[in-house]
PDB file of C-alpha atoms in Angstrom:
ATOM      1  CA  MET U 138      14.629  10.643  38.136  1.00  0.00           C
ATOM      2  CA  LYS U 139      14.682  12.616  34.493  1.00  0.00           C
ATOM      3  CA  ARG U 140      15.175   9.607  32.677  1.00  0.00           C
ATOM      4  CA  ILE U 141      11.595   8.051  34.096  1.00  0.00           C
ATOM      5  CA  LEU U 142      10.049  11.398  33.433  1.00  0.00           C
ATOM      6  CA  ALA U 143      11.279  11.224  29.923  1.00  0.00           C
ATOM      7  CA  ILE U 144       9.697   7.999  29.256  1.00  0.00           C
ATOM      8  CA  VAL U 145       6.524   8.646  30.790  1.00  0.00           C
ATOM      9  CA  ILE U 146       6.563  11.553  28.620  1.00  0.00           C
ATOM     10  CA  CYS U 147       7.279   9.501  25.424  1.00  0.00           C
ATOM     11  CA  ALA U 148       4.616   7.144  26.480  1.00  0.00           C
ATOM     12  CA  LEU U 149       1.917   9.942  26.767  1.00  0.00           C
ATOM     13  CA  ILE U 150       3.089  11.110  23.416  1.00  0.00           C
ATOM     14  CA  SER U 151       2.403   7.689  22.101  1.00  0.00           C
ATOM     15  CA  LEU U 152      -1.112   7.244  23.655  1.00  0.00           C
ATOM     16  CA  ASN U 153      -1.971  10.475  22.174  1.00  0.00           C
ATOM     17  CA  VAL U 154      -0.981   9.754  19.114  1.00  0.00           C
ATOM     18  CA  SER U 155      -2.663   6.426  19.051  1.00  0.00           C
ATOM     19  CA  ALA U 156      -5.813   8.263  20.287  1.00  0.00           C
ATOM     20  CA  GLN U 157      -6.239  10.519  17.211  1.00  0.00           C
ATOM     21  CA  LYS U 158      -6.032   7.941  14.826  1.00  0.00           C
ATOM     22  CA  ALA U 159      -8.435   6.151  16.375  1.00  0.00           C
ATOM     23  CA  ASP U 160     -10.664   9.635  17.160  1.00  0.00           C
ATOM     24  CA  LYS U 161     -10.323   9.939  12.793  1.00  0.00           C
ATOM     25  CA  GLY U 162     -11.140   6.106  12.288  1.00  0.00           C
ATOM     26  CA  TRP U 163      -7.912   5.459  10.995  1.00  0.00           C
ATOM     27  CA  LYS U 164      -6.634   1.306  11.735  1.00  0.00           C
ATOM     28  CA  GLU U 165      -3.299   0.571  11.729  1.00  0.00           C
ATOM     29  CA  LEU U 166      -2.633  -2.651   9.849  1.00  0.00           C
ATOM     30  CA  PHE U 167       0.923  -3.950  11.076  1.00  0.00           C
ATOM     31  CA  ASN U 168       2.428  -3.132  14.290  1.00  0.00           C
ATOM     32  CA  GLY U 169       5.685  -3.105  13.402  1.00  0.00           C
ATOM     33  CA  LYS U 170       6.768  -6.711  14.862  1.00  0.00           C
ATOM     34  CA  SER U 171       5.261  -9.261  13.730  1.00  0.00           C
ATOM     35  CA  PHE U 172       3.056 -10.077  10.290  1.00  0.00           C
ATOM     36  CA  LYS U 173      -0.299 -10.928  12.456  1.00  0.00           C
ATOM     37  CA  GLY U 174      -2.738 -10.618  10.116  1.00  0.00           C
ATOM     38  CA  TRP U 175      -1.351 -10.864   7.042  1.00  0.00           C
ATOM     39  CA  SER U 176      -0.690 -13.534   4.358  1.00  0.00           C
ATOM     40  CA  PHE U 177       2.136 -14.905   1.692  1.00  0.00           C
ATOM     41  CA  SER U 178       1.553 -16.103  -1.633  1.00  0.00           C
ATOM     42  CA  GLU U 179       4.807 -17.597  -3.200  1.00  0.00           C
ATOM     43  CA  ASN U 180       8.540 -16.729  -2.096  1.00  0.00           C
ATOM     44  CA  PRO U 181       7.259 -15.314   1.738  1.00  0.00           C
ATOM     45  CA  GLU U 182      11.366 -14.427   2.446  1.00  0.00           C
ATOM     46  CA  SER U 183      10.750 -11.923   0.080  1.00  0.00           C
ATOM     47  CA  PHE U 184       9.425 -10.240   3.151  1.00  0.00           C
ATOM     48  CA  SER U 185      10.742  -9.704   6.374  1.00  0.00           C
ATOM     49  CA  ILE U 186      10.281  -6.806   9.287  1.00  0.00           C
ATOM     50  CA  VAL U 187      13.691  -4.669   9.971  1.00  0.00           C
ATOM     51  CA  ASP U 188      13.695  -2.295  12.779  1.00  0.00           C
ATOM     52  CA  GLY U 189       9.689  -2.132  12.415  1.00  0.00           C
ATOM     53  CA  VAL U 190       9.577  -1.326   9.093  1.00  0.00           C
ATOM     54  CA  ILE U 191       8.923  -4.002   6.403  1.00  0.00           C
ATOM     55  CA  LYS U 192      11.152  -4.634   3.915  1.00  0.00           C
ATOM     56  CA  VAL U 193      10.851  -6.291   0.563  1.00  0.00           C
ATOM     57  CA  GLU U 194      13.521  -8.291  -1.415  1.00  0.00           C
ATOM     58  CA  GLY U 195      13.298 -11.294  -3.253  1.00  0.00           C
ATOM     59  CA  PRO U 196      11.516 -12.762  -5.966  1.00  0.00           C
ATOM     60  CA  ARG U 197       7.585 -12.890  -6.551  1.00  0.00           C
ATOM     61  CA  SER U 198       5.494 -12.386  -4.108  1.00  0.00           C
ATOM     62  CA  HIS U 199       2.297 -10.853  -2.497  1.00  0.00           C
ATOM     63  CA  MET U 200       1.756  -9.874   1.112  1.00  0.00           C
ATOM     64  CA  PHE U 201      -2.452  -9.556   1.404  1.00  0.00           C
ATOM     65  CA  TYR U 202      -3.772  -8.594   4.827  1.00  0.00           C
ATOM     66  CA  THR U 203      -6.320 -11.449   5.820  1.00  0.00           C
ATOM     67  CA  GLY U 204      -6.334 -10.124   9.245  1.00  0.00           C
ATOM     68  CA  LYS U 205     -10.205  -9.555  11.794  1.00  0.00           C
ATOM     69  CA  TYR U 206     -10.306  -5.846  10.931  1.00  0.00           C
ATOM     70  CA  LYS U 207     -13.692  -5.482   8.937  1.00  0.00           C
ATOM     71  CA  LYS U 208     -13.078  -9.268   8.084  1.00  0.00           C
ATOM     72  CA  HIS U 209     -10.399  -7.783   5.651  1.00  0.00           C
ATOM     73  CA  ASP U 210     -13.229  -6.690   3.328  1.00  0.00           C
ATOM     74  CA  PHE U 211     -13.077  -3.075   2.273  1.00  0.00           C
ATOM     75  CA  LYS U 212     -15.396  -1.484  -0.308  1.00  0.00           C
ATOM     76  CA  ASN U 213     -14.587   2.123   0.341  1.00  0.00           C
ATOM     77  CA  PHE U 214     -12.009   3.433   2.107  1.00  0.00           C
ATOM     78  CA  GLU U 215      -8.646   5.517   2.262  1.00  0.00           C
ATOM     79  CA  LEU U 216      -5.377   3.539   2.710  1.00  0.00           C
ATOM     80  CA  LYS U 217      -1.902   5.193   4.313  1.00  0.00           C
ATOM     81  CA  MET U 218       1.522   4.348   3.741  1.00  0.00           C
ATOM     82  CA  GLN U 219       5.080   5.202   4.109  1.00  0.00           C
ATOM     83  CA  VAL U 220       7.019   4.200   1.188  1.00  0.00           C
ATOM     84  CA  LYS U 221      10.652   3.896   0.514  1.00  0.00           C
ATOM     85  CA  THR U 222      12.033   2.899  -2.520  1.00  0.00           C
ATOM     86  CA  MET U 223      15.747   2.047  -3.367  1.00  0.00           C
ATOM     87  CA  PRO U 224      17.664   3.124  -6.742  1.00  0.00           C
ATOM     88  CA  GLY U 225      16.033   0.579  -9.328  1.00  0.00           C
ATOM     89  CA  ALA U 226      12.817  -0.907  -7.387  1.00  0.00           C
ATOM     90  CA  ASN U 227       9.327  -2.024  -8.723  1.00  0.00           C
ATOM     91  CA  SER U 228       6.459  -2.612  -6.324  1.00  0.00           C
ATOM     92  CA  GLY U 229       2.765  -2.469  -5.567  1.00  0.00           C
ATOM     93  CA  ILE U 230      -0.078  -1.699  -4.080  1.00  0.00           C
ATOM     94  CA  PHE U 231      -3.164  -3.450  -4.380  1.00  0.00           C
ATOM     95  CA  VAL U 232      -7.000  -2.649  -4.035  1.00  0.00           C
ATOM     96  CA  HIS U 233     -10.312  -4.852  -3.971  1.00  0.00           C
ATOM     97  CA  THR U 234      -7.938  -7.880  -4.572  1.00  0.00           C
ATOM     98  CA  GLU U 235      -7.924 -11.114  -2.705  1.00  0.00           C
ATOM     99  CA  PHE U 236      -5.721 -13.694  -0.902  1.00  0.00           C
ATOM    100  CA  GLU U 237      -3.964 -15.674  -4.412  1.00  0.00           C
ATOM    101  CA  GLU U 238      -1.455 -18.543  -3.558  1.00  0.00           C
ATOM    102  CA  ASP U 239       0.864 -17.620  -6.507  1.00  0.00           C
ATOM    103  CA  GLY U 240       0.861 -15.321  -9.696  1.00  0.00           C
ATOM    104  CA  TRP U 241       0.488 -11.758 -10.233  1.00  0.00           C
ATOM    105  CA  PRO U 242      -3.522 -11.347  -8.687  1.00  0.00           C
ATOM    106  CA  SER U 243      -6.060 -10.824 -10.863  1.00  0.00           C
ATOM    107  CA  LYS U 244      -8.614  -9.402  -8.949  1.00  0.00           C
ATOM    108  CA  GLY U 245      -8.526  -5.671  -8.344  1.00  0.00           C
ATOM    109  CA  TYR U 246      -6.313  -2.536  -8.945  1.00  0.00           C
ATOM    110  CA  GLU U 247      -2.455  -2.480  -8.555  1.00  0.00           C
ATOM    111  CA  ILE U 248      -1.475   1.023  -7.332  1.00  0.00           C
ATOM    112  CA  GLN U 249       2.331   1.220  -8.885  1.00  0.00           C
ATOM    113  CA  VAL U 250       5.431   2.256  -6.509  1.00  0.00           C
ATOM    114  CA  ASN U 251       8.573   2.941  -8.642  1.00  0.00           C
ATOM    115  CA  GLN U 252      10.635   6.021  -9.311  1.00  0.00           C
ATOM    116  CA  THR U 253      13.366   4.479 -10.802  1.00  0.00           C
ATOM    117  CA  GLN U 254      13.010   1.001 -12.071  1.00  0.00           C
ATOM    118  CA  GLY U 255      12.641   0.393 -16.357  1.00  0.00           C
ATOM    119  CA  ASP U 256       8.912   0.254 -16.356  1.00  0.00           C
ATOM    120  CA  TRP U 257       7.252   3.796 -17.952  1.00  0.00           C
ATOM    121  CA  ARG U 258       5.017   2.960 -15.265  1.00  0.00           C
ATOM    122  CA  LYS U 259       5.199   5.116 -12.290  1.00  0.00           C
ATOM    123  CA  THR U 260       4.262   5.638  -8.513  1.00  0.00           C
ATOM    124  CA  GLY U 261       0.956   6.282  -8.551  1.00  0.00           C
ATOM    125  CA  SER U 262      -0.694   4.679 -11.685  1.00  0.00           C
ATOM    126  CA  VAL U 263      -3.575   2.876 -11.532  1.00  0.00           C
ATOM    127  CA  TYR U 264      -1.358  -0.212 -13.669  1.00  0.00           C
ATOM    128  CA  SER U 265      -2.372  -0.482 -17.161  1.00  0.00           C
ATOM    129  CA  PHE U 266      -5.529   1.484 -16.951  1.00  0.00           C
ATOM    130  CA  LYS U 267      -4.786   4.775 -16.067  1.00  0.00           C
ATOM    131  CA  ASP U 268      -0.782   5.560 -15.802  1.00  0.00           C
ATOM    132  CA  VAL U 269       1.281   8.156 -14.784  1.00  0.00           C
ATOM    133  CA  LYS U 270       5.168   8.939 -16.389  1.00  0.00           C
ATOM    134  CA  GLU U 271       6.294  11.873 -13.643  1.00  0.00           C
ATOM    135  CA  THR U 272       8.290  10.915 -10.978  1.00  0.00           C
ATOM    136  CA  PHE U 273       7.002  13.144  -7.918  1.00  0.00           C
ATOM    137  CA  VAL U 274       9.645  11.687  -5.052  1.00  0.00           C
ATOM    138  CA  LYS U 275      13.123  10.452  -5.224  1.00  0.00           C
ATOM    139  CA  ASP U 276      14.672   7.231  -4.423  1.00  0.00           C
ATOM    140  CA  ASN U 277      16.007   6.549  -0.633  1.00  0.00           C
ATOM    141  CA  GLU U 278      13.597   9.237   1.090  1.00  0.00           C
ATOM    142  CA  TRP U 279      10.333   8.326   2.810  1.00  0.00           C
ATOM    143  CA  TYR U 280       7.404   9.209   1.327  1.00  0.00           C
ATOM    144  CA  THR U 281       3.309   9.378   2.221  1.00  0.00           C
ATOM    145  CA  GLN U 282       1.414   7.390  -0.419  1.00  0.00           C
ATOM    146  CA  HIS U 283      -2.625   7.360   0.159  1.00  0.00           C
ATOM    147  CA  ILE U 284      -5.054   6.031  -2.057  1.00  0.00           C
ATOM    148  CA  ILE U 285      -8.287   6.489  -1.782  1.00  0.00           C
ATOM    149  CA  VAL U 286     -10.998   4.275  -3.107  1.00  0.00           C
ATOM    150  CA  GLN U 287     -14.524   5.653  -3.344  1.00  0.00           C
ATOM    151  CA  GLY U 288     -17.494   4.436  -5.839  1.00  0.00           C
ATOM    152  CA  ASP U 289     -16.408   4.159  -9.099  1.00  0.00           C
ATOM    153  CA  ASP U 290     -13.051   7.035  -8.175  1.00  0.00           C
ATOM    154  CA  VAL U 291      -9.325   5.953  -7.376  1.00  0.00           C
ATOM    155  CA  THR U 292      -7.515   8.668  -6.068  1.00  0.00           C
ATOM    156  CA  VAL U 293      -4.499   8.885  -5.519  1.00  0.00           C
ATOM    157  CA  LYS U 294      -1.922  11.547  -3.286  1.00  0.00           C
ATOM    158  CA  ILE U 295       1.921  11.156  -2.973  1.00  0.00           C
ATOM    159  CA  ASN U 296       2.722  13.746   0.286  1.00  0.00           C
ATOM    160  CA  GLY U 297      -0.730  15.293  -0.066  1.00  0.00           C
ATOM    161  CA  GLU U 298      -0.819  16.236  -3.235  1.00  0.00           C
ATOM    162  CA  VAL U 299      -3.307  14.506  -5.653  1.00  0.00           C
ATOM    163  CA  ILE U 300      -1.336  12.943  -8.759  1.00  0.00           C
ATOM    164  CA  ASN U 301      -3.617  10.697 -10.183  1.00  0.00           C
ATOM    165  CA  GLU U 302      -7.395  10.586 -10.625  1.00  0.00           C
ATOM    166  CA  PHE U 303      -9.325   7.412 -11.560  1.00  0.00           C
ATOM    167  CA  ASN U 304     -12.887   6.881 -12.536  1.00  0.00           C
ATOM    168  CA  GLU U 305     -13.549   3.067 -13.815  1.00  0.00           C
ATOM    169  CA  LYS U 306     -16.330   3.956 -15.756  1.00  0.00           C
ATOM    170  CA  THR U 307     -14.792   7.061 -18.110  1.00  0.00           C
ATOM    171  CA  ASP U 308     -11.183   5.660 -17.728  1.00  0.00           C
ATOM    172  CA  ARG U 309     -10.793   1.779 -18.131  1.00  0.00           C
ATOM    173  CA  GLY U 310     -11.735   1.843 -21.911  1.00  0.00           C
ATOM    174  CA  GLU U 311     -11.965  -1.467 -23.858  1.00  0.00           C
ATOM    175  CA  ILE U 312      -9.359  -3.064 -21.774  1.00  0.00           C
ATOM    176  CA  GLY U 313     -10.867  -6.440 -20.574  1.00  0.00           C
ATOM    177  CA  ASP U 314      -9.339  -8.570 -17.295  1.00  0.00           C
ATOM    178  CA  SER U 315     -13.041  -9.187 -15.949  1.00  0.00           C
ATOM    179  CA  GLY U 316     -11.533  -9.405 -12.310  1.00  0.00           C
ATOM    180  CA  LYS U 317      -9.497  -5.871 -12.130  1.00  0.00           C
ATOM    181  CA  ARG U 318     -13.033  -4.155 -11.490  1.00  0.00           C
ATOM    182  CA  LEU U 319     -13.635  -2.050  -8.542  1.00  0.00           C
ATOM    183  CA  SER U 320     -15.830  -4.413  -6.167  1.00  0.00           C
ATOM    184  CA  HIS U 321     -14.685  -5.157  -2.607  1.00  0.00           C
ATOM    185  CA  GLY U 322     -11.800  -7.204  -1.308  1.00  0.00           C
ATOM    186  CA  THR U 323      -8.675  -6.499   0.569  1.00  0.00           C
ATOM    187  CA  VAL U 324      -5.511  -4.827   0.037  1.00  0.00           C
ATOM    188  CA  ALA U 325      -1.384  -6.196  -0.600  1.00  0.00           C
ATOM    189  CA  LEU U 326       1.783  -5.347  -1.114  1.00  0.00           C
ATOM    190  CA  GLN U 327       4.057  -6.635  -4.220  1.00  0.00           C
ATOM    191  CA  ALA U 328       7.345  -7.909  -4.053  1.00  0.00           C
ATOM    192  CA  HIS U 329       8.143  -7.778  -7.819  1.00  0.00           C
ATOM    193  CA  ASP U 330      11.334  -8.867  -8.385  1.00  0.00           C
ATOM    194  CA  PRO U 331      14.762  -9.564  -6.676  1.00  0.00           C
ATOM    195  CA  LYS U 332      16.381  -6.555  -7.821  1.00  0.00           C
ATOM    196  CA  SER U 333      14.048  -4.514  -6.043  1.00  0.00           C
ATOM    197  CA  VAL U 334      14.204  -3.152  -2.528  1.00  0.00           C
ATOM    198  CA  VAL U 335      11.066  -1.610  -0.916  1.00  0.00           C
ATOM    199  CA  TYR U 336      10.255  -0.362   2.509  1.00  0.00           C
ATOM    200  CA  TYR U 337       7.058   0.037   4.116  1.00  0.00           C
ATOM    201  CA  LYS U 338       5.972   1.131   7.367  1.00  0.00           C
ATOM    202  CA  ASP U 339       3.252   2.860   9.052  1.00  0.00           C
ATOM    203  CA  ILE U 340      -0.036   1.360   6.980  1.00  0.00           C
ATOM    204  CA  MET U 341      -3.250   2.313   8.092  1.00  0.00           C
ATOM    205  CA  ILE U 342      -6.276   2.257   6.532  1.00  0.00           C
ATOM    206  CA  LYS U 343     -10.122   3.718   7.431  1.00  0.00           C
ATOM    207  CA  PRO U 344     -13.107   2.970   5.746  1.00  0.00           C
ATOM    208  CA  LEU U 345     -14.988   5.124   4.345  1.00  0.00           C
ATOM    209  CA  PRO U 346     -19.405   5.240   3.580  1.00  0.00           C
TER     210      PRO U 346
END
């Protein structure tokens, strides 16, 4: 009887959490069970699901959200997820991008994920446009990476703290890359190289006006 009661209580708590997320406008993009709604570029085997968590390990690949929600086309939004890097790992989160079969995504911006890998651009960098040299979290620990895209601005928070604010008009400079602009598009996760192991979970998005 106690076991049944515990199961019922857990179910009610889960429903309450889901309702709270819905009330706040958040939509889960990964259900912890399958890659439904996601498409992969080269080397899809670099992504797997382990105990409800996305494990990224293997050669270069990108995992693009191509699901039905908002027709996977977002302009202004908040994107939030839990991330854990292993020592020496490099990865990235792309915004305003689109599916490409191979290579590095040519559209949108990459928000860096890297605590201890050799690249000096660390977690929270708007890669090569406004970079962060400091690290704010440690490997082997879950942390929250929260990206807000609004108009000409990209704000990156780590565990609730703003660590980078990028404005396309003032911070972009004279760098080319015409496709790497704020416009609209989907989001993606990166498998950077075979030596990098990164975990992702609780991937949620909230469209903004």
